[in-house]
Amino acid sequence: MPHDHHDHDHDHDHPHDHGLSPSGHPYRQDDDAPLTYWQRMEIAVRELLIEKGVTTAAEVAAQIDLMDSRSPANGAAVVARAWTDPAFKARLLENAGDASREMGFDIGPLHLIAVENTAQAHNLIVCTLCSCYPRNLLGLPPDWYKTRAYRSRAVREPRAVLAEFGLNLPDSTTIRVHDSTADMRYIVLPARPAGTDGWSEVDLATLVTRDSMIGTALPRSPQTVAQDG
Amino acid sequence: MGGDEAGPVPMDGHDFALWEKRVDALMVLCSSKGHFTVDGLRRALEDMGEDAFEKHSYYERWIAAVNQNLIEGGVYSLEELATRMEAVAQRGTTYGEAAHGAQPHSHDVHDHDGHDHD
């Protein structure tokens, strides 16, 4: 637990101070906006759960910290290793969950399937039911992933959706759309960009974006990286 | 929903607010402790009807689904929820104030805190 849970409790001169939340996080901007019905419900539910002994404030804070520690950088490291280590890549395609755990990522019981982009086929992931996403590896999904528009259209007209993301694939490329469930989630293993021969695993990981692991983009190219400085 | 017609994909994003992260945490914790399943959550979400997707944000729908499953599971009663939500409303007009008022309840190690929340 990186947060100090005590200091702010002694600030009696400022009972409504906006320094740290009860979980030790800085208050965010919305804390100054009028309290909504749903925020009241969250506070009430959380307090009742704590009083009933279902959970504790510390446990809630720890869970938030755990989710905050998960990010696309974890997936990028997995992809970069697959690009440089053929034996690891084979294990990743066999069982992406175990391969991620092997790299030390705490992904819980996540059942993860890696789908590989090739010269012939491009993969795209979606959850048409709700918002299933490899969150235990990549963190919380982007807002657009949870929208009706993406969930409805990704399976109906994936090429048009990809074009909205700026990805125009040739008609000769097969597009495979993978519909996630809570029990089975996907990650795209993008193709290693050309012009990266001899790159280290760490440098390669900088090319792997979140969207390239969802399939709405390709990894960055060495040229793009050079332009961005 | 999958296969339905829909407009362009909205690309706007936002940073998650603390209350949203807490909803997420409660969902994960209660689920891992067996108080409901993802299927129970999804049933509650789908029972809200299609217009809930237009009227309410993602985590608004999720706290509603979490709450419904906890009440159905007997973890607390509808009356307990209503009473607490009213008490929360009395603490202040912002999330920061309302959540801060929960300190003596949620941090039992801080009983010396001594705030008067009435």
CSV table of C-alpha atoms in Angstrom, one decimal:
chain,number,residue,atom,x,y,z
A,1,MET,CA,0.0,0.0,0.0
A,2,PRO,CA,1.8,3.1,-1.2
A,3,HIS,CA,-0.7,5.5,0.5
A,4,ASP,CA,-0.7,7.0,3.9
A,5,HIS,CA,-4.2,6.5,5.4
A,6,HIS,CA,-3.7,8.5,8.6
A,7,ASP,CA,-2.4,12.1,8.1
A,8,HIS,CA,-5.6,13.6,6.7
A,9,ASP,CA,-7.7,12.4,9.5
A,10,HIS,CA,-6.0,14.9,11.9
A,11,ASP,CA,-6.8,17.9,9.9
A,12,HIS,CA,-9.7,19.1,12.1
A,13,ASP,CA,-9.5,22.7,11.0
A,14,HIS,CA,-10.5,21.7,7.5
A,15,PRO,CA,-13.3,19.1,7.8
A,16,HIS,CA,-14.1,19.3,4.1
A,17,ASP,CA,-10.5,19.5,2.9
A,18,HIS,CA,-10.0,18.2,-0.6
A,19,GLY,CA,-6.5,16.8,-0.1
A,20,LEU,CA,-6.7,13.0,0.0
A,21,SER,CA,-9.7,10.7,-0.3
A,22,PRO,CA,-10.3,8.0,2.3
A,23,SER,CA,-8.3,5.6,0.1
A,24,GLY,CA,-5.4,8.0,0.1
A,25,HIS,CA,-5.9,9.2,-3.4
A,26,PRO,CA,-6.0,12.9,-4.4
A,27,TYR,CA,-9.6,14.0,-4.8
A,28,ARG,CA,-10.5,14.5,-8.5
A,29,GLN,CA,-12.2,17.3,-10.2
A,30,ASP,CA,-15.6,15.6,-10.0
A,31,ASP,CA,-15.5,15.7,-6.2
A,32,ASP,CA,-16.4,19.4,-6.5
A,33,ALA,CA,-19.3,18.8,-8.8
A,34,PRO,CA,-22.8,18.4,-7.3
A,35,LEU,CA,-23.3,14.9,-5.7
A,36,THR,CA,-25.2,12.7,-8.0
A,37,TYR,CA,-27.8,10.0,-7.2
A,38,TRP,CA,-25.4,7.3,-8.4
A,39,GLN,CA,-22.5,8.6,-6.4
A,40,ARG,CA,-24.7,8.5,-3.3
A,41,MET,CA,-25.5,4.9,-4.1
A,42,GLU,CA,-21.9,4.0,-4.5
A,43,ILE,CA,-21.0,5.6,-1.1
A,44,ALA,CA,-24.0,3.9,0.6
A,45,VAL,CA,-23.3,0.5,-1.0
A,46,ARG,CA,-19.6,0.6,0.0
A,47,GLU,CA,-20.4,1.6,3.6
A,48,LEU,CA,-23.0,-1.1,4.0
A,49,LEU,CA,-20.6,-3.7,2.6
A,50,ILE,CA,-17.9,-2.6,5.0
A,51,GLU,CA,-20.4,-2.6,8.0
A,52,LYS,CA,-21.6,-6.1,7.0
A,53,GLY,CA,-18.1,-7.3,6.9
A,54,VAL,CA,-18.1,-8.1,3.2
A,55,THR,CA,-15.1,-6.0,2.6
A,56,THR,CA,-13.0,-3.3,4.2
A,57,ALA,CA,-11.9,0.2,3.2
A,58,ALA,CA,-8.4,-1.0,2.9
A,59,GLU,CA,-9.4,-3.8,0.6
A,60,VAL,CA,-11.3,-1.4,-1.7
A,61,ALA,CA,-8.3,0.9,-1.8
A,62,ALA,CA,-6.0,-2.0,-2.5
A,63,GLN,CA,-8.2,-3.2,-5.4
A,64,ILE,CA,-8.1,0.3,-6.9
A,65,ASP,CA,-4.3,0.4,-6.6
A,66,LEU,CA,-4.1,-2.9,-8.3
A,67,MET,CA,-6.3,-1.8,-11.2
A,68,ASP,CA,-4.3,1.4,-11.5
A,69,SER,CA,-1.1,-0.6,-11.7
A,70,ARG,CA,-2.4,-2.4,-14.8
A,71,SER,CA,-1.8,-0.7,-18.1
A,72,PRO,CA,-1.2,-1.3,-21.8
A,73,ALA,CA,2.5,-1.3,-21.0
A,74,ASN,CA,2.1,-4.8,-19.5
A,75,GLY,CA,0.7,-6.0,-22.8
A,76,ALA,CA,3.3,-4.2,-24.8
A,77,ALA,CA,6.0,-6.1,-22.8
A,78,VAL,CA,4.3,-9.4,-23.6
A,79,VAL,CA,4.1,-8.6,-27.3
A,80,ALA,CA,7.7,-7.4,-27.5
A,81,ARG,CA,8.9,-10.6,-25.9
A,82,ALA,CA,6.9,-12.6,-28.4
A,83,TRP,CA,8.5,-10.7,-31.2
A,84,THR,CA,12.0,-11.5,-30.0
A,85,ASP,CA,11.6,-15.0,-28.4
A,86,PRO,CA,10.1,-17.6,-30.7
A,87,ALA,CA,9.7,-20.1,-27.9
A,88,PHE,CA,7.8,-17.5,-25.8
A,89,LYS,CA,5.6,-16.7,-28.8
A,90,ALA,CA,4.7,-20.3,-29.1
A,91,ARG,CA,3.7,-20.4,-25.4
A,92,LEU,CA,1.8,-17.2,-25.8
A,93,LEU,CA,-0.3,-18.5,-28.7
A,94,GLU,CA,-0.8,-21.7,-26.7
A,95,ASN,CA,-2.0,-20.0,-23.5
A,96,ALA,CA,-1.7,-16.3,-23.3
A,97,GLY,CA,-2.7,-16.2,-19.6
A,98,ASP,CA,0.1,-18.5,-18.5
A,99,ALA,CA,2.6,-16.7,-20.8
A,100,SER,CA,1.7,-13.4,-19.1
A,101,ARG,CA,2.0,-14.9,-15.7
A,102,GLU,CA,5.4,-16.3,-16.6
A,103,MET,CA,6.5,-12.7,-17.2
A,104,GLY,CA,5.3,-11.8,-13.6
A,105,PHE,CA,2.1,-10.1,-14.4
A,106,ASP,CA,-0.6,-10.5,-11.7
A,107,ILE,CA,-3.6,-11.1,-13.9
A,108,GLY,CA,-5.7,-13.3,-11.6
A,109,PRO,CA,-7.8,-16.0,-13.1
A,110,LEU,CA,-7.9,-14.3,-16.5
A,111,HIS,CA,-8.3,-16.8,-19.4
A,112,LEU,CA,-6.5,-15.0,-22.2
A,113,ILE,CA,-6.2,-15.9,-25.8
A,114,ALA,CA,-3.7,-14.3,-28.1
A,115,VAL,CA,-4.7,-14.0,-31.8
A,116,GLU,CA,-1.9,-13.3,-34.2
A,117,ASN,CA,-1.9,-10.8,-37.1
A,118,THR,CA,-0.3,-12.0,-40.2
A,119,ALA,CA,0.2,-10.8,-43.7
A,120,GLN,CA,-3.1,-12.4,-44.6
A,121,ALA,CA,-5.3,-11.8,-41.6
A,122,HIS,CA,-6.0,-9.0,-39.2
A,123,ASN,CA,-7.7,-9.5,-35.8
A,124,LEU,CA,-10.1,-7.2,-34.0
A,125,ILE,CA,-11.6,-7.7,-30.5
A,126,VAL,CA,-14.9,-6.6,-29.2
A,127,CYS,CA,-17.4,-7.5,-26.5
A,128,THR,CA,-20.9,-7.4,-27.9
A,129,LEU,CA,-22.5,-8.4,-24.6
A,130,CYS,CA,-21.0,-5.8,-22.4
A,131,SER,CA,-17.4,-4.7,-21.9
A,132,CYS,CA,-15.3,-7.8,-21.4
A,133,TYR,CA,-11.6,-6.8,-22.0
A,134,PRO,CA,-8.2,-8.2,-20.9
A,135,ARG,CA,-8.4,-5.7,-18.0
A,136,ASN,CA,-6.3,-7.7,-15.7
A,137,LEU,CA,-3.4,-7.3,-18.1
A,138,LEU,CA,-4.1,-4.0,-19.9
A,139,GLY,CA,-6.1,-2.1,-17.3
A,140,LEU,CA,-9.5,-0.6,-17.8
A,141,PRO,CA,-10.8,-0.4,-21.4
A,142,PRO,CA,-11.1,2.8,-23.3
A,143,ASP,CA,-14.5,4.5,-23.3
A,144,TRP,CA,-15.1,3.8,-27.0
A,145,TYR,CA,-14.7,0.1,-26.4
A,146,LYS,CA,-17.8,0.2,-24.2
A,147,THR,CA,-20.0,2.2,-26.5
A,148,ARG,CA,-23.0,0.9,-28.3
A,149,ALA,CA,-21.6,2.1,-31.6
A,150,TYR,CA,-18.4,0.0,-31.4
A,151,ARG,CA,-20.1,-3.1,-29.9
A,152,SER,CA,-22.8,-3.0,-32.5
A,153,ARG,CA,-20.8,-2.3,-35.6
A,154,ALA,CA,-17.5,-4.1,-35.0
A,155,VAL,CA,-19.2,-7.4,-35.9
A,156,ARG,CA,-21.3,-5.9,-38.7
A,157,GLU,CA,-19.0,-3.7,-40.6
A,158,PRO,CA,-15.5,-4.1,-39.1
A,159,ARG,CA,-13.8,-2.5,-42.1
A,160,ALA,CA,-15.8,0.7,-41.7
A,161,VAL,CA,-15.1,0.8,-38.0
A,162,LEU,CA,-11.4,0.3,-38.6
A,163,ALA,CA,-11.5,3.1,-41.2
A,164,GLU,CA,-12.9,5.4,-38.5
A,165,PHE,CA,-9.8,4.6,-36.4
A,166,GLY,CA,-7.7,5.5,-39.4
A,167,LEU,CA,-6.8,1.9,-40.3
A,168,ASN,CA,-7.6,1.1,-43.9
A,169,LEU,CA,-6.7,-2.5,-44.7
A,170,PRO,CA,-6.6,-3.9,-48.3
A,171,ASP,CA,-9.6,-5.9,-49.3
A,172,SER,CA,-7.3,-8.9,-49.6
A,173,THR,CA,-6.7,-8.9,-45.8
A,174,THR,CA,-9.1,-11.2,-44.0
A,175,ILE,CA,-10.5,-9.5,-40.9
A,176,ARG,CA,-11.4,-11.8,-38.0
A,177,VAL,CA,-13.5,-10.3,-35.2
A,178,HIS,CA,-13.3,-12.0,-31.8
A,179,ASP,CA,-16.3,-11.5,-29.4
A,180,SER,CA,-15.1,-11.7,-25.9
A,181,THR,CA,-16.9,-13.1,-22.9
A,182,ALA,CA,-16.2,-12.8,-19.2
A,183,ASP,CA,-14.6,-16.2,-19.2
A,184,MET,CA,-12.6,-15.8,-22.4
A,185,ARG,CA,-10.8,-12.6,-23.4
A,186,TYR,CA,-8.6,-11.8,-26.3
A,187,ILE,CA,-5.5,-9.8,-27.0
A,188,VAL,CA,-4.2,-9.2,-30.5
A,189,LEU,CA,-0.5,-10.1,-31.2
A,190,PRO,CA,0.3,-7.5,-33.9
A,191,ALA,CA,2.9,-8.1,-36.5
A,192,ARG,CA,6.4,-6.8,-35.8
A,193,PRO,CA,6.9,-3.6,-37.7
A,194,ALA,CA,9.4,-3.7,-40.6
A,195,GLY,CA,12.7,-1.9,-40.0
A,196,THR,CA,13.2,-3.1,-36.4
A,197,ASP,CA,15.8,-5.7,-36.9
A,198,GLY,CA,18.2,-5.8,-34.0
A,199,TRP,CA,15.9,-3.7,-31.8
A,200,SER,CA,15.9,-4.6,-28.1
A,201,GLU,CA,12.8,-6.0,-26.4
A,202,VAL,CA,12.4,-2.7,-24.4
A,203,ASP,CA,12.6,-0.6,-27.5
A,204,LEU,CA,10.2,-2.8,-29.4
A,205,ALA,CA,7.7,-2.4,-26.5
A,206,THR,CA,7.5,1.3,-27.2
A,207,LEU,CA,6.0,0.6,-30.6
A,208,VAL,CA,3.1,-1.4,-29.1
A,209,THR,CA,0.0,0.7,-28.4
A,210,ARG,CA,-3.1,-0.2,-26.6
A,211,ASP,CA,-5.2,0.0,-29.8
A,212,SER,CA,-2.7,-2.3,-31.6
A,213,MET,CA,-3.6,-5.0,-29.0
A,214,ILE,CA,-7.3,-4.4,-29.5
A,215,GLY,CA,-6.9,-4.5,-33.3
A,216,THR,CA,-8.1,-1.0,-34.1
A,217,ALA,CA,-4.6,0.1,-35.0
A,218,LEU,CA,-1.2,-1.2,-36.0
A,219,PRO,CA,1.9,-0.8,-33.9
A,220,ARG,CA,3.8,2.4,-34.4
A,221,SER,CA,6.5,2.3,-37.1
A,222,PRO,CA,10.1,3.2,-36.5
A,223,GLN,CA,9.5,6.2,-38.8
A,224,THR,CA,6.7,7.5,-36.6
A,225,VAL,CA,8.8,7.1,-33.5
A,226,ALA,CA,11.6,9.1,-35.2
A,227,GLN,CA,9.2,11.9,-36.1
A,228,ASP,CA,7.8,12.1,-32.6
A,229,GLY,CA,11.3,12.4,-31.2
B,1,MET,CA,-26.6,-5.1,-29.6
B,2,GLY,CA,-23.9,-6.9,-31.7
B,3,GLY,CA,-24.9,-6.4,-35.3
B,4,ASP,CA,-27.2,-3.6,-34.7
B,5,GLU,CA,-26.9,-0.5,-36.8
B,6,ALA,CA,-25.3,2.5,-35.0
B,7,GLY,CA,-23.6,5.8,-35.6
B,8,PRO,CA,-19.9,6.6,-35.6
B,9,VAL,CA,-17.8,5.3,-32.8
B,10,PRO,CA,-17.4,8.1,-30.2
B,11,MET,CA,-13.7,8.5,-29.7
B,12,ASP,CA,-13.9,10.8,-26.6
B,13,GLY,CA,-12.4,9.4,-23.4
B,14,HIS,CA,-12.2,10.5,-19.8
B,15,ASP,CA,-10.1,9.8,-16.8
B,16,PHE,CA,-11.9,7.6,-14.3
B,17,ALA,CA,-13.2,9.4,-11.3
B,18,LEU,CA,-12.6,8.0,-7.8
B,19,TRP,CA,-16.2,7.0,-7.4
B,20,GLU,CA,-16.0,5.1,-10.7
B,21,LYS,CA,-12.9,3.3,-9.6
B,22,ARG,CA,-14.7,2.4,-6.4
B,23,VAL,CA,-17.6,0.9,-8.3
B,24,ASP,CA,-15.2,-1.1,-10.3
B,25,ALA,CA,-13.4,-2.3,-7.1
B,26,LEU,CA,-16.7,-3.2,-5.4
B,27,MET,CA,-17.8,-5.2,-8.5
B,28,VAL,CA,-14.5,-7.2,-8.5
B,29,LEU,CA,-14.4,-7.8,-4.8
B,30,CYS,CA,-18.1,-8.8,-4.4
B,31,SER,CA,-17.8,-11.0,-7.4
B,32,SER,CA,-14.6,-12.7,-6.2
B,33,LYS,CA,-16.3,-13.3,-2.8
B,34,GLY,CA,-19.2,-15.0,-4.4
B,35,HIS,CA,-21.9,-12.5,-3.8
B,36,PHE,CA,-23.0,-12.5,-7.4
B,37,THR,CA,-21.8,-13.7,-10.8
B,38,VAL,CA,-21.0,-11.8,-13.9
B,39,ASP,CA,-24.2,-13.4,-15.3
B,40,GLY,CA,-26.2,-11.9,-12.5
B,41,LEU,CA,-24.7,-8.5,-13.2
B,42,ARG,CA,-25.4,-8.7,-16.9
B,43,ARG,CA,-29.0,-9.8,-16.3
B,44,ALA,CA,-29.5,-6.7,-14.2
B,45,LEU,CA,-27.8,-4.5,-16.8
B,46,GLU,CA,-30.0,-6.0,-19.6
B,47,ASP,CA,-33.1,-5.6,-17.5
B,48,MET,CA,-32.6,-1.9,-17.4
B,49,GLY,CA,-33.6,-1.7,-21.0
B,50,GLU,CA,-32.0,-0.1,-24.0
B,51,ASP,CA,-32.6,3.5,-23.0
B,52,ALA,CA,-30.5,3.0,-19.9
B,53,PHE,CA,-27.5,3.1,-22.3
B,54,GLU,CA,-28.5,6.5,-23.4
B,55,LYS,CA,-29.5,7.9,-20.0
B,56,HIS,CA,-26.8,6.6,-17.8
B,57,SER,CA,-23.0,6.4,-17.9
B,58,TYR,CA,-21.2,3.1,-17.7
B,59,TYR,CA,-20.4,3.1,-14.0
B,60,GLU,CA,-23.9,4.4,-13.2
B,61,ARG,CA,-25.3,1.3,-14.8
B,62,TRP,CA,-22.8,-0.9,-13.0
B,63,ILE,CA,-23.4,0.4,-9.5
B,64,ALA,CA,-27.1,-0.1,-10.1
B,65,ALA,CA,-26.5,-3.7,-11.2
B,66,VAL,CA,-24.1,-4.3,-8.3
B,67,ASN,CA,-26.7,-2.9,-5.9
B,68,GLN,CA,-29.6,-4.9,-7.3
B,69,ASN,CA,-27.6,-8.2,-7.0
B,70,LEU,CA,-26.6,-7.4,-3.4
B,71,ILE,CA,-30.2,-6.7,-2.4
B,72,GLU,CA,-31.4,-9.8,-4.1
B,73,GLY,CA,-28.6,-11.8,-2.4
B,74,GLY,CA,-29.8,-10.5,1.0
B,75,VAL,CA,-26.5,-8.7,1.8
B,76,TYR,CA,-28.5,-5.7,2.9
B,77,SER,CA,-32.1,-4.6,2.5
B,78,LEU,CA,-33.7,-2.0,0.2
B,79,GLU,CA,-34.6,0.0,3.4
B,80,GLU,CA,-31.1,0.0,4.6
B,81,LEU,CA,-29.9,1.3,1.3
B,82,ALA,CA,-32.5,4.1,1.2
B,83,THR,CA,-31.7,5.1,4.8
B,84,ARG,CA,-28.0,5.3,4.1
B,85,MET,CA,-28.4,7.1,0.8
B,86,GLU,CA,-30.5,9.7,2.6
B,87,ALA,CA,-27.8,10.0,5.3
B,88,VAL,CA,-25.1,10.4,2.7
B,89,ALA,CA,-27.1,13.2,1.1
B,90,GLN,CA,-27.2,15.1,4.4
B,91,ARG,CA,-23.4,15.2,4.7
B,92,GLY,CA,-22.7,17.6,1.9
B,93,THR,CA,-23.4,18.6,-1.7
B,94,THR,CA,-20.3,17.2,-3.3
B,95,TYR,CA,-18.9,13.7,-3.6
B,96,GLY,CA,-15.8,14.7,-1.6
B,97,GLU,CA,-17.9,16.0,1.3
B,98,ALA,CA,-20.4,13.1,1.2
B,99,ALA,CA,-17.7,10.4,1.0
B,100,HIS,CA,-15.5,12.2,3.6
B,101,GLY,CA,-18.4,11.9,6.1
B,102,ALA,CA,-18.0,8.2,5.9
B,103,GLN,CA,-14.7,8.2,7.7
B,104,PRO,CA,-15.7,7.0,11.1
B,105,HIS,CA,-17.8,4.2,9.6
B,106,SER,CA,-15.3,2.9,7.0
B,107,HIS,CA,-12.1,3.3,9.0
B,108,ASP,CA,-12.8,1.7,12.4
B,109,VAL,CA,-9.1,2.2,13.3
B,110,HIS,CA,-9.8,6.0,13.3
B,111,ASP,CA,-12.5,6.2,16.0
B,112,HIS,CA,-10.5,8.9,17.6
B,113,ASP,CA,-11.2,11.1,14.6
B,114,GLY,CA,-14.0,12.8,16.5
B,115,HIS,CA,-15.8,14.5,13.6
B,116,ASP,CA,-19.3,15.4,14.2
B,117,HIS,CA,-21.1,14.5,11.0
B,118,ASP,CA,-24.6,15.6,12.0
